[in-house]
Amino acid sequence: MDPSSPSPLPDELLHVFWHAGMLNHDAGTGIFDTGLDPGFLEVLEKHPENADRVKNMVSILQKGPISSHISWHTGKPAQISELLSFHTSEYVGELVQADKIGGREICSGTFLNRGSWDACLLASGGTLSAMKLVLDGHCKLAYALVRPPGHHAQPSRADGYCFLNNAGLATQLALDSGCQKVAVVDIDVHYGNGTAEGFYRTNKVLTISLHMNHGSWGPSHPQSGSIDEAGEGDGYGYNLNIPLPNGTGDEGYVYALNQLVFPAFEEFMPDMIVFGRGTRF
């Protein structure tokens, strides 16, 4: 930034929540995400959800062109009671027990190892802290740079490298704090099925997911992400899936946003908007 340029005004700052303790989640090595060692490889692959990805994101924000527009925060670990606003007590208990025994594979490709649970609590706590900063009127825009990711985690099960649904917890906090309507937009390449499942039967949350047309991938991910999955009961019509062809680029996303997402916002008129993807809130 030009030294002669004026300092950003408070409303122009992006408030980023990050804690280095989240690097302690290590999903292990093996062949892709299996954790398996066939015995004849010189170097095992890092799990796809590894700390290097988020290290680069932190570095870009710290050293990149918008660094002067960022205010950094650490947040605090989530409490078990806060997790129960979205997740069932039985499921949270399963994760706590897995941590006590030193970790295990919770579902296919999703490993909770030593250090993972503390990282999970930091991720969810940082996301809740980001939402609270906005709700308390201290900023307009907060960004939770967190891992493990969360958008596949459903109220009662893990899925797709995700243990706790950070966006879901933040959305529920907004509702509990007085917001009447919250819109959630998920732009990960995979369907944000966990967030959608958590609010599938309510008309207070509009969940929108733009994703690759990949379908279900097994017991932990029964949802297909098709346009037919539109919600149930009071929530019917409040889950908007936008499966996109493989290779869709910027122009395709802009078209989907202008033709589908923004009109849905205008009709729903949310009090709060949550943007999410696999690795951040």
GROMACS .gro file of C-alpha atoms in nm:
model
  281
    1MET     CA    1   0.000   0.000   0.000
    2ASP     CA    2   0.119   0.352  -0.077
    3PRO     CA    3   0.251   0.508   0.250
    4SER     CA    4   0.081   0.832   0.153
    5SER     CA    5  -0.259   0.662   0.131
    6PRO     CA    6  -0.496   0.723   0.422
    7SER     CA    7  -0.545   0.446   0.675
    8PRO     CA    8  -0.858   0.235   0.620
    9LEU     CA    9  -1.167   0.345   0.807
   10PRO     CA   10  -1.305   0.097   1.068
   11ASP     CA   11  -1.593   0.000   0.838
   12GLU     CA   12  -1.344  -0.081   0.562
   13LEU     CA   13  -1.157  -0.339   0.769
   14LEU     CA   14  -1.192  -0.713   0.726
   15HIS     CA   15  -1.187  -0.875   1.070
   16VAL     CA   16  -1.007  -1.208   1.040
   17PHE     CA   17  -1.024  -1.473   1.311
   18TRP     CA   18  -0.731  -1.713   1.316
   19HIS     CA   19  -0.554  -1.926   1.579
   20ALA     CA   20  -0.234  -2.121   1.511
   21GLY     CA   21  -0.360  -2.400   1.735
   22MET     CA   22  -0.574  -2.518   1.444
   23LEU     CA   23  -0.255  -2.635   1.274
   24ASN     CA   24  -0.237  -2.914   1.534
   25HIS     CA   25  -0.506  -3.111   1.355
   26ASP     CA   26  -0.311  -3.372   1.158
   27ALA     CA   27  -0.525  -3.608   0.951
   28GLY     CA   28  -0.224  -3.825   0.880
   29THR     CA   29  -0.063  -3.968   0.567
   30GLY     CA   30  -0.133  -4.252   0.329
   31ILE     CA   31  -0.281  -4.293  -0.016
   32PHE     CA   32  -0.495  -3.984  -0.073
   33ASP     CA   33  -0.740  -3.975   0.223
   34THR     CA   34  -0.740  -4.344   0.318
   35GLY     CA   35  -0.468  -4.335   0.581
   36LEU     CA   36  -0.339  -4.661   0.431
   37ASP     CA   37   0.027  -4.747   0.380
   38PRO     CA   38   0.064  -5.018   0.111
   39GLY     CA   39   0.423  -5.076   0.219
   40PHE     CA   40   0.598  -5.001  -0.107
   41LEU     CA   41   0.590  -4.621  -0.133
   42GLU     CA   42   0.895  -4.410  -0.058
   43VAL     CA   43   0.684  -4.110   0.045
   44LEU     CA   44   0.326  -4.127   0.169
   45GLU     CA   45   0.087  -3.852   0.064
   46LYS     CA   46  -0.035  -3.593   0.309
   47HIS     CA   47  -0.408  -3.610   0.373
   48PRO     CA   48  -0.586  -3.364   0.136
   49GLU     CA   49  -0.703  -3.160   0.435
   50ASN     CA   50  -0.363  -3.065   0.573
   51ALA     CA   51  -0.218  -2.763   0.749
   52ASP     CA   52  -0.026  -2.636   0.446
   53ARG     CA   53  -0.344  -2.517   0.277
   54VAL     CA   54  -0.440  -2.285   0.558
   55LYS     CA   55  -0.079  -2.170   0.614
   56ASN     CA   56  -0.080  -2.028   0.263
   57MET     CA   57  -0.412  -1.854   0.322
   58VAL     CA   58  -0.275  -1.691   0.636
   59SER     CA   59   0.040  -1.585   0.451
   60ILE     CA   60  -0.160  -1.429   0.167
   61LEU     CA   61  -0.367  -1.225   0.409
   62GLN     CA   62  -0.065  -1.119   0.615
   63LYS     CA   63   0.160  -1.027   0.322
   64GLY     CA   64  -0.073  -0.973   0.027
   65PRO     CA   65  -0.227  -0.657  -0.120
   66ILE     CA   66  -0.512  -0.628   0.132
   67SER     CA   67  -0.296  -0.680   0.444
   68SER     CA   68  -0.340  -0.318   0.555
   69HIS     CA   69  -0.719  -0.364   0.550
   70ILE     CA   70  -0.720  -0.656   0.794
   71SER     CA   71  -0.772  -0.658   1.169
   72TRP     CA   72  -0.657  -0.987   1.326
   73HIS     CA   73  -0.835  -1.170   1.610
   74THR     CA   74  -0.775  -1.507   1.779
   75GLY     CA   75  -1.120  -1.594   1.911
   76LYS     CA   76  -1.157  -1.856   2.182
   77PRO     CA   77  -1.239  -2.229   2.194
   78ALA     CA   78  -1.606  -2.320   2.172
   79GLN     CA   79  -1.776  -2.466   2.477
   80ILE     CA   80  -1.959  -2.798   2.458
   81SER     CA   81  -2.285  -2.619   2.539
   82GLU     CA   82  -2.237  -2.401   2.231
   83LEU     CA   83  -2.187  -2.705   2.007
   84LEU     CA   84  -2.524  -2.842   2.117
   85SER     CA   85  -2.704  -2.555   1.944
   86PHE     CA   86  -2.648  -2.743   1.616
   87HIS     CA   87  -2.515  -3.090   1.701
   88THR     CA   88  -2.675  -3.368   1.905
   89SER     CA   89  -2.530  -3.451   2.245
   90GLU     CA   90  -2.476  -3.812   2.136
   91TYR     CA   91  -2.262  -3.707   1.842
   92VAL     CA   92  -2.057  -3.456   2.042
   93GLY     CA   93  -2.005  -3.727   2.301
   94GLU     CA   94  -1.875  -3.959   2.029
   95LEU     CA   95  -1.613  -3.702   1.930
   96VAL     CA   96  -1.511  -3.638   2.290
   97GLN     CA   97  -1.468  -4.010   2.347
   98ALA     CA   98  -1.263  -4.046   2.029
   99ASP     CA   99  -1.033  -3.772   2.155
  100LYS     CA  100  -0.994  -3.945   2.494
  101ILE     CA  101  -0.870  -4.267   2.335
  102GLY     CA  102  -0.619  -4.083   2.116
  103GLY     CA  103  -0.830  -4.057   1.802
  104ARG     CA  104  -0.982  -4.277   1.535
  105GLU     CA  105  -1.138  -4.267   1.189
  106ILE     CA  106  -1.482  -4.116   1.245
  107CYS     CA  107  -1.604  -4.188   0.893
  108SER     CA  108  -1.441  -4.265   0.560
  109GLY     CA  109  -1.136  -4.043   0.515
  110THR     CA  110  -1.216  -3.834   0.824
  111PHE     CA  111  -0.959  -3.889   1.099
  112LEU     CA  112  -0.971  -3.737   1.446
  113ASN     CA  113  -0.620  -3.770   1.588
  114ARG     CA  114  -0.435  -3.627   1.888
  115GLY     CA  115  -0.469  -3.250   1.874
  116SER     CA  116  -0.767  -3.262   1.640
  117TRP     CA  117  -1.039  -3.202   1.898
  118ASP     CA  118  -0.872  -2.891   2.040
  119ALA     CA  119  -0.838  -2.764   1.683
  120CYS     CA  120  -1.208  -2.834   1.624
  121LEU     CA  121  -1.302  -2.630   1.930
  122LEU     CA  122  -1.079  -2.344   1.816
  123ALA     CA  123  -1.234  -2.352   1.468
  124SER     CA  124  -1.590  -2.343   1.597
  125GLY     CA  125  -1.504  -2.093   1.867
  126GLY     CA  126  -1.333  -1.862   1.620
  127THR     CA  127  -1.634  -1.876   1.391
  128LEU     CA  128  -1.873  -1.801   1.675
  129SER     CA  129  -1.648  -1.514   1.785
  130ALA     CA  130  -1.656  -1.374   1.431
  131MET     CA  131  -2.034  -1.388   1.423
  132LYS     CA  132  -2.059  -1.228   1.767
  133LEU     CA  133  -1.839  -0.938   1.658
  134VAL     CA  134  -2.085  -0.865   1.377
  135LEU     CA  135  -2.393  -0.918   1.594
  136ASP     CA  136  -2.259  -0.679   1.858
  137GLY     CA  137  -2.221  -0.409   1.594
  138HIS     CA  138  -1.842  -0.387   1.607
  139CYS     CA  139  -1.798  -0.459   1.235
  140LYS     CA  140  -1.989  -0.536   0.918
  141LEU     CA  141  -1.766  -0.809   0.782
  142ALA     CA  142  -1.583  -1.087   0.968
  143TYR     CA  143  -1.393  -1.379   0.822
  144ALA     CA  144  -1.318  -1.697   1.016
  145LEU     CA  145  -1.015  -1.869   0.864
  146VAL     CA  146  -1.050  -2.208   1.029
  147ARG     CA  147  -0.975  -2.579   1.009
  148PRO     CA  148  -1.081  -2.855   1.039
  149PRO     CA  149  -1.349  -2.758   0.787
  150GLY     CA  150  -1.715  -2.789   0.875
  151HIS     CA  151  -1.975  -2.766   0.601
  152HIS     CA  152  -2.023  -3.142   0.557
  153ALA     CA  153  -2.071  -3.208   0.929
  154GLN     CA  154  -2.437  -3.283   0.998
  155PRO     CA  155  -2.611  -3.253   1.334
  156SER     CA  156  -2.546  -3.617   1.420
  157ARG     CA  157  -2.253  -3.729   1.203
  158ALA     CA  158  -1.915  -3.637   1.059
  159ASP     CA  159  -1.857  -3.629   0.686
  160GLY     CA  160  -1.600  -3.523   0.429
  161TYR     CA  161  -1.313  -3.429   0.668
  162CYS     CA  162  -1.559  -3.223   0.877
  163PHE     CA  163  -1.639  -3.276   1.245
  164LEU     CA  164  -1.824  -2.962   1.363
  165ASN     CA  165  -2.032  -2.742   1.136
  166ASN     CA  166  -1.886  -2.396   1.189
  167ALA     CA  167  -2.123  -2.213   0.953
  168GLY     CA  168  -2.420  -2.394   1.107
  169LEU     CA  169  -2.316  -2.292   1.457
  170ALA     CA  170  -2.271  -1.929   1.348
  171THR     CA  171  -2.610  -1.930   1.176
  172GLN     CA  172  -2.783  -2.069   1.484
  173LEU     CA  173  -2.610  -1.806   1.700
  174ALA     CA  174  -2.750  -1.534   1.474
  175LEU     CA  175  -3.100  -1.679   1.509
  176ASP     CA  176  -3.065  -1.712   1.885
  177SER     CA  177  -2.944  -1.351   1.903
  178GLY     CA  178  -3.254  -1.209   1.741
  179CYS     CA  179  -3.208  -1.240   1.366
  180GLN     CA  180  -3.537  -1.351   1.215
  181LYS     CA  181  -3.391  -1.472   0.885
  182VAL     CA  182  -3.042  -1.588   0.791
  183ALA     CA  183  -2.916  -1.679   0.445
  184VAL     CA  184  -2.623  -1.917   0.403
  185VAL     CA  185  -2.430  -1.934   0.076
  186ASP     CA  186  -2.184  -2.220   0.030
  187ILE     CA  187  -1.942  -2.188  -0.260
  188ASP     CA  188  -1.727  -2.496  -0.207
  189VAL     CA  189  -1.685  -2.734  -0.498
  190HIS     CA  190  -1.879  -2.990  -0.291
  191TYR     CA  191  -2.237  -2.963  -0.169
  192GLY     CA  192  -2.267  -2.802   0.175
  193ASN     CA  193  -2.488  -3.091   0.283
  194GLY     CA  194  -2.425  -3.064   0.656
  195THR     CA  195  -2.538  -2.704   0.678
  196ALA     CA  196  -2.840  -2.776   0.459
  197GLU     CA  197  -2.935  -3.077   0.672
  198GLY     CA  198  -2.922  -2.871   0.990
  199PHE     CA  199  -3.179  -2.622   0.860
  200TYR     CA  200  -3.367  -2.842   0.615
  201ARG     CA  201  -3.699  -2.812   0.796
  202THR     CA  202  -3.709  -2.444   0.886
  203ASN     CA  203  -3.815  -2.136   0.691
  204LYS     CA  204  -3.591  -1.911   0.900
  205VAL     CA  205  -3.276  -2.010   0.711
  206LEU     CA  206  -3.228  -2.000   0.336
  207THR     CA  207  -2.944  -2.238   0.248
  208ILE     CA  208  -2.787  -2.200  -0.095
  209SER     CA  209  -2.507  -2.420  -0.229
  210LEU     CA  210  -2.320  -2.381  -0.556
  211HIS     CA  211  -2.125  -2.699  -0.619
  212MET     CA  212  -1.999  -2.956  -0.864
  213ASN     CA  213  -2.266  -3.205  -0.971
  214HIS     CA  214  -2.113  -3.497  -0.777
  215GLY     CA  215  -2.408  -3.673  -0.612
  216SER     CA  216  -2.394  -3.882  -0.295
  217TRP     CA  217  -2.062  -4.040  -0.198
  218GLY     CA  218  -2.164  -4.293   0.064
  219PRO     CA  219  -2.324  -4.348   0.405
  220SER     CA  220  -2.182  -4.030   0.558
  221HIS     CA  221  -2.304  -3.818   0.265
  222PRO     CA  222  -2.647  -3.948   0.159
  223GLN     CA  223  -2.755  -3.614   0.014
  224SER     CA  224  -2.710  -3.574  -0.361
  225GLY     CA  225  -2.705  -3.194  -0.387
  226SER     CA  226  -2.962  -3.205  -0.666
  227ILE     CA  227  -3.218  -2.934  -0.733
  228ASP     CA  228  -3.486  -3.171  -0.601
  229GLU     CA  229  -3.350  -3.143  -0.246
  230ALA     CA  230  -3.548  -2.829  -0.166
  231GLY     CA  231  -3.624  -2.874   0.205
  232GLU     CA  232  -3.904  -3.041   0.398
  233GLY     CA  233  -4.207  -2.924   0.594
  234ASP     CA  234  -4.180  -2.555   0.684
  235GLY     CA  235  -3.840  -2.558   0.512
  236TYR     CA  236  -3.968  -2.662   0.172
  237GLY     CA  237  -3.838  -2.412  -0.082
  238TYR     CA  238  -3.569  -2.279   0.152
  239ASN     CA  239  -3.286  -2.503   0.034
  240LEU     CA  240  -3.155  -2.397  -0.306
  241ASN     CA  241  -2.905  -2.631  -0.469
  242ILE     CA  242  -2.718  -2.507  -0.775
  243PRO     CA  243  -2.518  -2.798  -0.921
  244LEU     CA  244  -2.274  -2.668  -1.182
  245PRO     CA  245  -2.099  -2.849  -1.468
  246ASN     CA  246  -1.741  -2.957  -1.407
  247GLY     CA  247  -1.502  -2.684  -1.511
  248THR     CA  248  -1.740  -2.396  -1.445
  249GLY     CA  249  -1.532  -2.078  -1.420
  250ASP     CA  250  -1.581  -1.725  -1.296
  251GLU     CA  251  -1.835  -1.632  -1.562
  252GLY     CA  252  -2.052  -1.930  -1.471
  253TYR     CA  253  -2.047  -1.840  -1.104
  254VAL     CA  254  -2.128  -1.476  -1.177
  255TYR     CA  255  -2.421  -1.587  -1.391
  256ALA     CA  256  -2.552  -1.820  -1.117
  257LEU     CA  257  -2.518  -1.546  -0.856
  258ASN     CA  258  -2.697  -1.285  -1.067
  259GLN     CA  259  -2.974  -1.512  -1.194
  260LEU     CA  260  -3.041  -1.729  -0.888
  261VAL     CA  261  -2.866  -1.626  -0.567
  262PHE     CA  262  -2.927  -1.251  -0.562
  263PRO     CA  263  -3.294  -1.281  -0.662
  264ALA     CA  264  -3.337  -1.537  -0.382
  265PHE     CA  265  -3.185  -1.284  -0.139
  266GLU     CA  266  -3.424  -1.015  -0.258
  267GLU     CA  267  -3.723  -1.238  -0.200
  268PHE     CA  268  -3.606  -1.380   0.133
  269MET     CA  269  -3.465  -1.049   0.270
  270PRO     CA  270  -3.226  -1.196   0.530
  271ASP     CA  271  -3.110  -1.009   0.839
  272MET     CA  272  -2.771  -1.180   0.817
  273ILE     CA  273  -2.572  -1.348   0.540
  274VAL     CA  274  -2.323  -1.626   0.608
  275PHE     CA  275  -2.078  -1.722   0.334
  276GLY     CA  276  -1.908  -2.054   0.377
  277ARG     CA  277  -1.697  -2.318   0.215
  278GLY     CA  278  -1.504  -2.620   0.334
  279THR     CA  279  -1.207  -2.446   0.489
  280ARG     CA  280  -1.351  -2.124   0.618
  281PHE     CA  281  -1.662  -1.954   0.742
   0.00000   0.00000   0.00000
